[in-house]
Coordinates of C-alpha atoms in Angstrom, one line a residue:
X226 CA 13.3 3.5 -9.8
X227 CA 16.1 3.6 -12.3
X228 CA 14.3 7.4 -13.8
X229 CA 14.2 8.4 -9.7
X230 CA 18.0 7.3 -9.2
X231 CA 19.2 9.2 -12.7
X232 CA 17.5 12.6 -11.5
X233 CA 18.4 12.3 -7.8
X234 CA 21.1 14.9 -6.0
X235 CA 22.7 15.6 -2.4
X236 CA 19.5 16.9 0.4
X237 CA 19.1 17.0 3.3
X238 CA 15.8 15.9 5.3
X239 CA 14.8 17.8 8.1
X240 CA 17.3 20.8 7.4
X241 CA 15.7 24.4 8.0
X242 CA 14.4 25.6 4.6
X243 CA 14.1 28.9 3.0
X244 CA 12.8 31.8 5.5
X245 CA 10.0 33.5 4.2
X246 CA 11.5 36.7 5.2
X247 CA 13.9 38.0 8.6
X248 CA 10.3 37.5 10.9
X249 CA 8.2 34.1 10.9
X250 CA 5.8 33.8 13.0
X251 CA 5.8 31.3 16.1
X252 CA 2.6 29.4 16.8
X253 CA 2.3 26.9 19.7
X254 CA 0.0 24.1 19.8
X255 CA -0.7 21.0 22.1
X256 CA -2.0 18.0 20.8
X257 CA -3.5 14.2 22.0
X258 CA -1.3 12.0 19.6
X259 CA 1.2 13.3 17.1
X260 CA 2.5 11.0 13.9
X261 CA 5.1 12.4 12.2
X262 CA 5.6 11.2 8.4
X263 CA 2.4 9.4 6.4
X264 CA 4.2 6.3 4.6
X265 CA 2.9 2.4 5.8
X266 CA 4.3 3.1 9.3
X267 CA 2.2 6.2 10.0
X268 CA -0.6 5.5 7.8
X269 CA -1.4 2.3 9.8
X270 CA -1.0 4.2 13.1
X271 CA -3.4 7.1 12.2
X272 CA -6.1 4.4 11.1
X273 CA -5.9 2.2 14.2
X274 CA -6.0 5.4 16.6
X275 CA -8.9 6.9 15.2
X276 CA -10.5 3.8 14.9
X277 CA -10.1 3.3 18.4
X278 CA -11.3 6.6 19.3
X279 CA -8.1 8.6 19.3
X280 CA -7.4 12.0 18.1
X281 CA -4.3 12.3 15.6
X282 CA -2.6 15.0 13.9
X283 CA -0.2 13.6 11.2
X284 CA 2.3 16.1 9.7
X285 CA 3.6 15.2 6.5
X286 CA 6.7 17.4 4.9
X287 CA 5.1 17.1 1.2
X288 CA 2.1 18.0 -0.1
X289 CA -1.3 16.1 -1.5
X290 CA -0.8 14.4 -5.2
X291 CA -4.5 14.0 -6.5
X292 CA -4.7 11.6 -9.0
X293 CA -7.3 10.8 -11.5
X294 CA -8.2 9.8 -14.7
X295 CA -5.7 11.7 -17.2
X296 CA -4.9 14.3 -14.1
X297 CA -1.3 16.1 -14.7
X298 CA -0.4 15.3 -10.8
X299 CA 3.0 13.8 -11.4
X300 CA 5.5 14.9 -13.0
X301 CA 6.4 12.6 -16.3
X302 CA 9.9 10.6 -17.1
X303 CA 9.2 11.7 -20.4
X304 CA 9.0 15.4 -19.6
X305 CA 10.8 16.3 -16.3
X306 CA 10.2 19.4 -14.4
X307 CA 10.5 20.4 -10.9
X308 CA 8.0 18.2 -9.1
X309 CA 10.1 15.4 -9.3
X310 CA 12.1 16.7 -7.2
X311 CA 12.1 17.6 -3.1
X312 CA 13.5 21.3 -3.5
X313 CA 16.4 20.6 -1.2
X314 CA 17.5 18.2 -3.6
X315 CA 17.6 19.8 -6.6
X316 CA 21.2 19.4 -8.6
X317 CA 22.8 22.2 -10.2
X318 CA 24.3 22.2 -13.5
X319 CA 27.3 24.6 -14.4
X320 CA 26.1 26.4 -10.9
X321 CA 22.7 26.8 -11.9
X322 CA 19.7 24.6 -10.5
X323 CA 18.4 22.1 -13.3
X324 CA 14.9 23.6 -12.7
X325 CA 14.3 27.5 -12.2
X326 CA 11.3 27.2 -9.7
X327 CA 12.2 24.9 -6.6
X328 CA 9.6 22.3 -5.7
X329 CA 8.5 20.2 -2.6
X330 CA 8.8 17.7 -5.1
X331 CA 8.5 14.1 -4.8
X332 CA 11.7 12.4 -4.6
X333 CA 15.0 13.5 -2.0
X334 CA 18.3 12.0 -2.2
X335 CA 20.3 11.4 1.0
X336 CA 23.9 11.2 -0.2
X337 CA 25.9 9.1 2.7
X338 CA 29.4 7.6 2.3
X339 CA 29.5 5.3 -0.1
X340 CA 25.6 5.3 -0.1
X341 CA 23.1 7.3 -2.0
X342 CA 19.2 6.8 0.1
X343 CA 16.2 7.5 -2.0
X344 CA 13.5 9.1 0.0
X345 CA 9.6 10.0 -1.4
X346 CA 8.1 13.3 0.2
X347 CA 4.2 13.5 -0.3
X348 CA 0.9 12.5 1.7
X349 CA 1.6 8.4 1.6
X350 CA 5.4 8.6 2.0
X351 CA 7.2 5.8 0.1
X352 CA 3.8 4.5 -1.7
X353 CA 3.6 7.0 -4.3
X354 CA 6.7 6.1 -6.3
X355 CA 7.1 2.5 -5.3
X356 CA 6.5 0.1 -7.8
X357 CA 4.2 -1.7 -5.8
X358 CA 5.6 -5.2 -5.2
X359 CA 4.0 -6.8 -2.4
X360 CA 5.8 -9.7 -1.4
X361 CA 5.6 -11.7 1.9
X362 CA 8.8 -13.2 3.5
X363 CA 8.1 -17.4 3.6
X364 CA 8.0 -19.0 6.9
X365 CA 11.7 -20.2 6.9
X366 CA 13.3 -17.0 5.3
X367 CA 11.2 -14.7 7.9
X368 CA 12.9 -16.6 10.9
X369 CA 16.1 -16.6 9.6
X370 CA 16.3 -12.5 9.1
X371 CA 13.2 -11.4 12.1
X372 CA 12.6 -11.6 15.7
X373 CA 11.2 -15.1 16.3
X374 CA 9.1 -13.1 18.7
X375 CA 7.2 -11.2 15.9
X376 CA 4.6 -14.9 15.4
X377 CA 5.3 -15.3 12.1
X378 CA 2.9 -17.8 11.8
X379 CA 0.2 -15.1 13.7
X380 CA 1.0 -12.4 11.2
X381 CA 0.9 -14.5 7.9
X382 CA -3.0 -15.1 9.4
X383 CA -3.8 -11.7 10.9
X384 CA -1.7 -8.9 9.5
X385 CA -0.4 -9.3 6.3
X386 CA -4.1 -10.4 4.9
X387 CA -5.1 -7.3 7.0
X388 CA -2.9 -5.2 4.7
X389 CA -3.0 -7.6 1.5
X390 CA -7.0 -6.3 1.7
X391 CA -6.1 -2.7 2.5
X392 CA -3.9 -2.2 -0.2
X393 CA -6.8 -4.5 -2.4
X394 CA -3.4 -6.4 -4.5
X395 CA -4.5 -8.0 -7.4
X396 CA -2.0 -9.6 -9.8
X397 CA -2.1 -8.2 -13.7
X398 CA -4.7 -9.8 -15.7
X399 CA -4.2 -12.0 -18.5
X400 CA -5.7 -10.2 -20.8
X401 CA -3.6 -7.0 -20.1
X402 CA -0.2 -9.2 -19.8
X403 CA -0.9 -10.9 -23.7
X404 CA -1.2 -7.0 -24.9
X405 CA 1.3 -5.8 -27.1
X406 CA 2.5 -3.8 -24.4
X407 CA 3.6 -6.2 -21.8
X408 CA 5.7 -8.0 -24.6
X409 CA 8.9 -7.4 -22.0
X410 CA 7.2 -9.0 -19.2
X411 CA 6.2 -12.2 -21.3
X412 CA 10.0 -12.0 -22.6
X413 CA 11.1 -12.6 -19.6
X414 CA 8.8 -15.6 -17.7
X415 CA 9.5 -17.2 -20.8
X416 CA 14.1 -16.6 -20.3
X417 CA 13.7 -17.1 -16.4
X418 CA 11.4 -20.2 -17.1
X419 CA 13.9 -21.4 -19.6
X420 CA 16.8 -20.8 -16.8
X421 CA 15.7 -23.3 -14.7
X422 CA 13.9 -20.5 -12.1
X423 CA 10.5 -20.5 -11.1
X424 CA 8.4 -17.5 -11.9
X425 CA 4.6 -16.0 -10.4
X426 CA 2.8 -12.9 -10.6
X427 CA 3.5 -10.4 -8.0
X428 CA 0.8 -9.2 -6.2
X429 CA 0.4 -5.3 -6.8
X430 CA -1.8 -2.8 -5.1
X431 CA -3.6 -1.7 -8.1
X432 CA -7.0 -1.9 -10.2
X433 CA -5.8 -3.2 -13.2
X434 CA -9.1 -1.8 -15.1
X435 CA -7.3 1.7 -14.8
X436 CA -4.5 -0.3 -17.4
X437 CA -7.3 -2.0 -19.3
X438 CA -9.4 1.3 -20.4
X439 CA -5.8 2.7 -21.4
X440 CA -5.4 -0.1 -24.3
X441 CA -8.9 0.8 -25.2
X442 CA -7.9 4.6 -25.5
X443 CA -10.4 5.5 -23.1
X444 CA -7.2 7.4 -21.2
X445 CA -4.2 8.7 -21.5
X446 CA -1.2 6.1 -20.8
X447 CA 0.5 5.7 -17.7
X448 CA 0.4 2.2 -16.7
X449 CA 0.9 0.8 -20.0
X450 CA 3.5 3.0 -21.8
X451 CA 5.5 2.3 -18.2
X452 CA 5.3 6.2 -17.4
X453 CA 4.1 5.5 -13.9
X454 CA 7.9 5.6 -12.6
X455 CA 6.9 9.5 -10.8
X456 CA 3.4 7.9 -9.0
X457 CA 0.7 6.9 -11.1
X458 CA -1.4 10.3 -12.5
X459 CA -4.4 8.1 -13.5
X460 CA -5.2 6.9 -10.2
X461 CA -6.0 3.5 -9.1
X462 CA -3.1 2.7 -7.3
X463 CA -3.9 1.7 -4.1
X464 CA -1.2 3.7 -2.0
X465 CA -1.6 5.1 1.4
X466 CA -3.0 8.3 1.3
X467 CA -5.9 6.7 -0.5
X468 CA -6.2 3.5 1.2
X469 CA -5.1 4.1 5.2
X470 CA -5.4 7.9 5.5
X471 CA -8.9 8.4 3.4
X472 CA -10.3 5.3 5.8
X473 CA -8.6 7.4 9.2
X474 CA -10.6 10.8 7.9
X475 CA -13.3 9.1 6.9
X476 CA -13.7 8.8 11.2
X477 CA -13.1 12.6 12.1
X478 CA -10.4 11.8 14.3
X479 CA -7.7 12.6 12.1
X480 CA -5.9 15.7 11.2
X481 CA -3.6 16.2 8.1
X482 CA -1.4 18.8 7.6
X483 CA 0.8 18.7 4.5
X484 CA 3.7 20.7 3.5
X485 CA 4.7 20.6 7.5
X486 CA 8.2 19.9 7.8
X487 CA 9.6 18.5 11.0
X488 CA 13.3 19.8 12.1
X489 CA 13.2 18.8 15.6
X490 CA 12.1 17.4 18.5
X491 CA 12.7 17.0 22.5
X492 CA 11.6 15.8 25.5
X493 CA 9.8 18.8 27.9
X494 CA 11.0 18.9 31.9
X495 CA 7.3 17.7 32.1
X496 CA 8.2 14.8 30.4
X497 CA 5.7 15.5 26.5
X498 CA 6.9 15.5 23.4
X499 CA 8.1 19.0 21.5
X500 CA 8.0 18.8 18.0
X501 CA 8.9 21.9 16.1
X502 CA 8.0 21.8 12.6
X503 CA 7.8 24.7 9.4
X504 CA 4.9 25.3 7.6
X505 CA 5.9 25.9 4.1
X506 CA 4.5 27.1 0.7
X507 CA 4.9 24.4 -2.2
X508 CA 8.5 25.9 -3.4
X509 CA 9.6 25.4 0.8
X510 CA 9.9 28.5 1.9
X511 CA 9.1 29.0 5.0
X512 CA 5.6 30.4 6.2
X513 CA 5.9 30.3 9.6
X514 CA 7.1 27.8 12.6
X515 CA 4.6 25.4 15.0
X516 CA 5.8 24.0 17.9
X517 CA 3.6 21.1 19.4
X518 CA 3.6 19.4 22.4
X519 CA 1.9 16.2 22.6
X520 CA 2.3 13.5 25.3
X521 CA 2.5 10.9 22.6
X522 CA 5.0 11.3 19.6
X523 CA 4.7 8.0 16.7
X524 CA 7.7 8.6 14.2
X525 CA 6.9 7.3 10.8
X526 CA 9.6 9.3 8.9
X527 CA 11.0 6.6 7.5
X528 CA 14.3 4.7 8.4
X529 CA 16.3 8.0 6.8
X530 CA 13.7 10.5 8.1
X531 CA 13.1 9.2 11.9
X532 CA 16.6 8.1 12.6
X533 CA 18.4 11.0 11.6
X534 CA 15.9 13.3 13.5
X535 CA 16.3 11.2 16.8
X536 CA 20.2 11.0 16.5
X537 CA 20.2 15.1 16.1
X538 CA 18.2 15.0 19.4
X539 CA 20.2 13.5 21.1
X540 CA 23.4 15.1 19.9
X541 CA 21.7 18.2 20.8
X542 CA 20.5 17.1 24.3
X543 CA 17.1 17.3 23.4
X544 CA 16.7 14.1 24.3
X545 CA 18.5 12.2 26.7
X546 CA 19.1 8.1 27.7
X547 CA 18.3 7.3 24.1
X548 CA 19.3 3.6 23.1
X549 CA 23.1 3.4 22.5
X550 CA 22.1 1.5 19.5
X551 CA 20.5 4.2 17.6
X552 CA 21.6 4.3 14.3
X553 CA 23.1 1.2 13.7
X554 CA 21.7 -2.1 12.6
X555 CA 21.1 -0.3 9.0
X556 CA 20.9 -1.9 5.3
X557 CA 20.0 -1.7 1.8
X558 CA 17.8 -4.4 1.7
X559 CA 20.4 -5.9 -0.9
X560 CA 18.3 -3.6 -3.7
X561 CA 20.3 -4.5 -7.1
X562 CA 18.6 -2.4 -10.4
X563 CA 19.7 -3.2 -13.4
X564 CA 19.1 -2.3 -17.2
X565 CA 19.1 -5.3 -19.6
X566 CA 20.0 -4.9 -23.3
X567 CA 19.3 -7.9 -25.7
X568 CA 20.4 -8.3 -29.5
X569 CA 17.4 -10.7 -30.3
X570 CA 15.2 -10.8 -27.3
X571 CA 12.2 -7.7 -28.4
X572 CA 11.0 -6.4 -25.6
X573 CA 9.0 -4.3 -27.7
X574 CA 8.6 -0.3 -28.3
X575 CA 6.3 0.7 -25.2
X576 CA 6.8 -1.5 -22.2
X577 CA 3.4 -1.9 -19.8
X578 CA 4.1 -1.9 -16.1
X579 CA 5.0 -1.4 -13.6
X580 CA 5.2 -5.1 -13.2
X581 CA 3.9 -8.4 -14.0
X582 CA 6.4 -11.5 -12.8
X583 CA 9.4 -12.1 -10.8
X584 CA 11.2 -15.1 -9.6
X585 CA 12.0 -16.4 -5.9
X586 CA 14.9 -18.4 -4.7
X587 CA 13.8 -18.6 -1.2
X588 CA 14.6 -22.2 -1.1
X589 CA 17.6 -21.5 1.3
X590 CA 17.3 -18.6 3.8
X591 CA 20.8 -17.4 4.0
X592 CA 20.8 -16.9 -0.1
X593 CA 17.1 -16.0 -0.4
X594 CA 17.1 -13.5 -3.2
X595 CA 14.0 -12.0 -5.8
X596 CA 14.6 -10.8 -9.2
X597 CA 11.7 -8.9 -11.0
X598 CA 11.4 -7.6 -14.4
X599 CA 9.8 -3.5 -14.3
X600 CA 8.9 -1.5 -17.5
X601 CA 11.1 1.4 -18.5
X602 CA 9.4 4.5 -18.9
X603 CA 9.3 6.7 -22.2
X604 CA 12.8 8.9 -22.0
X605 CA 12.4 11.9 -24.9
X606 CA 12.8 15.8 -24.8
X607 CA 9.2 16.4 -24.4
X608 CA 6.5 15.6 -26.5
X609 CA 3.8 12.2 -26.9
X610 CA 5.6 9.7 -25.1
X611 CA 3.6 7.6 -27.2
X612 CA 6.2 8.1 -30.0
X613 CA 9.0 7.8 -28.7
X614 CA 10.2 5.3 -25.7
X615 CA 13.6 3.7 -24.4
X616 CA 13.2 1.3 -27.6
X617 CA 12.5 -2.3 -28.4
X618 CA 16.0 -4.0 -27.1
X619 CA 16.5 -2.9 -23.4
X620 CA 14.2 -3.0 -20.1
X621 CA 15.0 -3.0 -16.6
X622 CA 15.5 -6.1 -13.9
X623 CA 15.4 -5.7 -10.1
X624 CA 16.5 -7.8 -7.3
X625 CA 16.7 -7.9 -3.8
X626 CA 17.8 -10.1 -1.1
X627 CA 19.3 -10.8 2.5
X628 CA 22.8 -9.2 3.4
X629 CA 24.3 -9.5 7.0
X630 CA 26.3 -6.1 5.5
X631 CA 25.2 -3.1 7.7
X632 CA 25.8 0.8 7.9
X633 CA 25.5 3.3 10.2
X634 CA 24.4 7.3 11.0
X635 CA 26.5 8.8 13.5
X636 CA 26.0 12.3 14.5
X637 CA 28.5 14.8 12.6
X638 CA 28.5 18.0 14.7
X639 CA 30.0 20.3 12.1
X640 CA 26.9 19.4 9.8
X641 CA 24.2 19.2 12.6
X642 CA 22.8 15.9 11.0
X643 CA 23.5 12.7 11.5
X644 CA 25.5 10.9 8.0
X645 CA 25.2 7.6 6.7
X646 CA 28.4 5.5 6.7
X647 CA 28.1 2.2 4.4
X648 CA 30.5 -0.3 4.3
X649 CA 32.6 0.3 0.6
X650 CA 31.9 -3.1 -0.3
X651 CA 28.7 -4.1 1.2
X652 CA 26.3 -6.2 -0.1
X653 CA 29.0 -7.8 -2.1
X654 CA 27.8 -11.3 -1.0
X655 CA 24.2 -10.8 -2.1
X656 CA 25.0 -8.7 -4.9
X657 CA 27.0 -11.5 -6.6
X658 CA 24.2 -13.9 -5.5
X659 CA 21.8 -11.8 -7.9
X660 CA 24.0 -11.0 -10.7
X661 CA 24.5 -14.9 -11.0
X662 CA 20.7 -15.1 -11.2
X663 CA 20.3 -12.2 -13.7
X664 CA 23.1 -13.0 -16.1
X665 CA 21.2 -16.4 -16.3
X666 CA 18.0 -15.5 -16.9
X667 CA 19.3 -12.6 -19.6
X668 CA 21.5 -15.3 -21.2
X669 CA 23.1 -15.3 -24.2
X670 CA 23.7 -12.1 -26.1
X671 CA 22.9 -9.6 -23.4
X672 CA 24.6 -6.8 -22.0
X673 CA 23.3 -6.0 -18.3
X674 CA 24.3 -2.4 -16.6
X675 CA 24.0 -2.8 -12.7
X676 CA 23.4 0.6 -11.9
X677 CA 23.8 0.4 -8.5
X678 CA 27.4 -1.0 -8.5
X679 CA 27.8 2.0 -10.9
X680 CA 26.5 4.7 -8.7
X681 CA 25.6 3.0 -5.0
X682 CA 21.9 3.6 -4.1
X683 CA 18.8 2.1 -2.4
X684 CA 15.2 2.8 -2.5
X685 CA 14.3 0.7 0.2
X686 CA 16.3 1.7 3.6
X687 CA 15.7 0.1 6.4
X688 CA 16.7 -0.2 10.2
X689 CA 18.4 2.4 12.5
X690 CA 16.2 2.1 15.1
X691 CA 16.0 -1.3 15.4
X692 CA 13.8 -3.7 17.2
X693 CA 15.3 -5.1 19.8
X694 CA 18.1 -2.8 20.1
X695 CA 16.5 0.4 20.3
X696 CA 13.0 -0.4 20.4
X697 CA 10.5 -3.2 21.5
X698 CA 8.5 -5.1 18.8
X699 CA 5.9 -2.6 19.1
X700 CA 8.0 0.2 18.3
X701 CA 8.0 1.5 21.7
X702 CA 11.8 3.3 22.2
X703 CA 13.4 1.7 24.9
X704 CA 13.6 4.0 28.2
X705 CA 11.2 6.7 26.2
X706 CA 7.8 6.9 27.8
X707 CA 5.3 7.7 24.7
X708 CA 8.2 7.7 22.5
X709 CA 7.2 5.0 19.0
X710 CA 9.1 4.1 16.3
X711 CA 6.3 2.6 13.5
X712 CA 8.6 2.7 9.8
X713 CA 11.1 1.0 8.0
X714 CA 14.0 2.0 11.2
X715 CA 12.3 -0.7 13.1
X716 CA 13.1 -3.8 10.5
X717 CA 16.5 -4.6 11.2
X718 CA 18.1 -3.9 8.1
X719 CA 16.2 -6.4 6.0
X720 CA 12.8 -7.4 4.3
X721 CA 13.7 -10.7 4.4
X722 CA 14.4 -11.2 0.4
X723 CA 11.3 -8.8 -0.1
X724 CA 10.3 -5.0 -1.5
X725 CA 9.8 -4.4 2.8
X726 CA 6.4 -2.3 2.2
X727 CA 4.1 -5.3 3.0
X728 CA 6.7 -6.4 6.3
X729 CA 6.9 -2.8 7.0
X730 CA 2.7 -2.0 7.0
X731 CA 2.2 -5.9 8.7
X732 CA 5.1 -5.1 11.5
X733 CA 3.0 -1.6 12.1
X734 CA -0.2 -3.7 12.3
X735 CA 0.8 -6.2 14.9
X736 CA 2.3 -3.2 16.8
X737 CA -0.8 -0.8 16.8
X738 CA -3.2 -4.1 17.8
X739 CA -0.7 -4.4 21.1
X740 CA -0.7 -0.6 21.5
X741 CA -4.4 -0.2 21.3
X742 CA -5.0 -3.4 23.7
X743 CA -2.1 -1.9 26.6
X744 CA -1.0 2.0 25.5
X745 CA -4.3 3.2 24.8
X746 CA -5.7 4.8 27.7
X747 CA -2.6 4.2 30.2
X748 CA 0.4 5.8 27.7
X749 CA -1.4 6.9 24.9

């Protein structure tokens, strides 16, 4: 997270990108059900459509990362190069780009006011770069932040063990967690424990075997020299494109098509779905143009993605009688990052990750916060990471919690695209309620950087087409017949003290069991 932020620039998502030359060729296509975006919100949606008999085609604006066994898919903190980066991202230094070949890369930044977004581009969205920490809201902080409506109590039974068993999250193994390695992560149970705070494993989607064969030498390091920051290039992580999307093709139903890029859609006179989208090359320049019409249109974009295409819609009267609420409703999900420096507290030369423990205060709803404790990666000029890493005395803690703080995109006309406006001091609240937490736990001796009061960011953006407000619980858009919202701009603002992946997927869930019970067949 911290490696994303540092490399991270001004983009823009959905923007027209490079022509291929003065002529690209049109192509027009009509299709049964179209998901745009492949993160937990349209993962889940392809899977349960197929399953249920339902063609899909899911256009995703990045390409395929195949992972395996020491692959090269990811690009390395340690050595940086242009695949870290979604090309219309990519900073400039002294007016020249910081990597000569652009990239359809795996990280964008969406610079808003006051408010820097982190988005992931790739077949699996947001799963590839997340650390991976699963976490489900309790019973009393999930009422207090989520539609009462929602059953908690139905999906704690149904859908969270339904994605809990897709995503196969195991906690690290003792035997991997008393390695030299993970000398950070027992550095910190022992402070937090020593704080007064609770602490537990946090359930990860991963096969820790991948990190077990790497202490043996069998593999190159990723997990256990923390260099998984960029996605994991060994494989076993269990992210979407290899978990949801491998288990929709496996039916035949569904069709992928990567390196589509989505910059508009609108509703026909015959009341279908338009979706014009630009086939690119891996450097995203422009190959040609496909418009599809579908009658059924599920964005999974993400909160950045889907909300700032439907507000351009509308702005553009491409679609009309869209919620008045669109946009709003929009938060951090209180994300705090920090980097913690200790003079006598070794954390060791190579931290293991991504991550072992954290620590809940859940124990009132309106303060509920989680701090975690995640590896650095190796940061050198290029060589064995190996031999070189961030060094013994620092590593990295991360919180987040619930805020009532929330931003907005409204439609800027000038830009064509529809800016984030954040609240100068949001999050203050929340923010102070971790730092108190942190400092604790860190305790004597320590210096902490919060990078995000330093340079404003989240990784985990959420809301802007809210339930309630703009859509139903299913993700149905209010007013929009065949219109679904099914990604992080349905949670109001908030995970409810949690990384939202596991809220997000388990929302999806619920939603696609109504919609293949009532839409299928009659909407859909």
């Amino acid at each position: 997270m911290a490696a994303g932020a540092a490399v991270g620039a001004a983009g823009t998502v959905g923007a027209s990108t490079r022509p291929a030359s003065a002529h690209i060729p049109l192509r027009r296509e009509e299709r049964r059900v179209i998901v745009i975006g492949s993160g937990f919100g349209g993962g889940v949606a392809s899977l349960r459509l197929t399953r249920a008999g339902v063609p899909v085609t899911l256009l995703e604006r990045g390409k395929r990362w195949v992972t395996g066994p020491d692959a090269d898919t990811f690009p390395r903190v340690s050595s940086l190069d242009e695949r870290a980066l979604w090309h219309e991202s990519m900073p400039e230094i002294f007016g020249r780009p910081l990597f000569e070949t652009p990239h359809t890369g795996l990280l964008e930044s969406v610079v808003g006011e006051n408010m820097t977004v982190m988005n992931a581009a790739g077949l699996g969205g947001g799963s590839l770069a997340y650390q991976g920490m699963s976490l489900e809201p309790s019973a009393e902080v999930f009422a207090s932040e989520l539609p009462e409506e929602l059953d908690r109590e139905w999906m704690h039974r149904v859908h969270y063990r339904r994605v809990e068993r897709m995503l196969k999250l195991r906690t690290a193994p003792d035997a991997l967690v008393s390695s030299d390695n993970y000398k950070a992560a027992r550095v910190f149970a022992r402070k937090a424990l020593a704080a007064g705070y609770d602490i537990e494993k946090i359930p990860m989607p991963i096969d820790w075997s991948y990190a077990l064969r790497e202490l043996r030498g069998e593999m190159k390091a990723t997990y256990t020299n923390g260099d998984a920051a960029l996605g994991v290039n060994n494989g076993g992580k269990h992210s979407v494109d290899v978990t949801y999307i491998r288990a929709a093709e496996a039916t035949g139903l569904l069709e992928v098509r990567t390196l589509h890029n989505v910059t508009g859609i609108a509703r026909t006179r015959s009341g279908a779905w338009e979706v014009r989208a630009q086939r690119t090359d891996t450097t995203g320049r422009v190959l040609e143009e496909v418009v599809y019409t579908t009658p059924t249109l599920i964005m999974g974009a993400g909160s950045t993605g889907t909300t700032r295409l439907l507000l351009k819609s509308a702005a553009r009267g491409e679609i009309t009688d869209l919620p008045e609420a669109l946009g709003s409703n929009w938060g951090t999900n209180a994300d705090r990052i920090y980097t913690w420096t200790s003079l006598f507290d070794d954390f060791g030369p190579v931290q293991g990750g991504p991550v072992v423990y954290g620590s809940k205060a859940w124990e009132d709803p309106a303060t509920a916060n989680t701090v975690i404790q995640a590896s650095l990666p190796p940061l050198m000029a290029g060589g064995d990471p190996s031999k070189k890493s961030w060094g013994p005395t620092t590593t990295m803690l991360v919180g987040y919690g619930v805020s009532k703080d929330r931003g907005e995109f409204r439609y800027d006309a000038e830009k064509d695209d529809a800016i984030l406006h954040w609240p100068k001091n949001g999050d203050r609240e929340s923010a102070a309620r971790i730092h108190a937490r942190v400092k604790k736990i860190a305790g004597f001796a320590s210096f902490l950087g919060d990078t995000t009061a330093m340079s404003p960011s989240t990784w985990h953006p959420l809301g802007g087409a809210s339930m309630g407000t703009v859509c139903d619980l299913e993700g149905r858009v209010l007013g929009q017949k065949g219109l679904y919202v099914l990604d992080g701009a349905l949670l109001p603002g908030t995970a409810a003290a949690c990384n939202p992946s596991m809220t997000i997927a388990a929302v999806a869930e619920r939603a696609m069991d109504k919609i293949v019970a009532h839409d299928v067949g009659r909407l859909v």
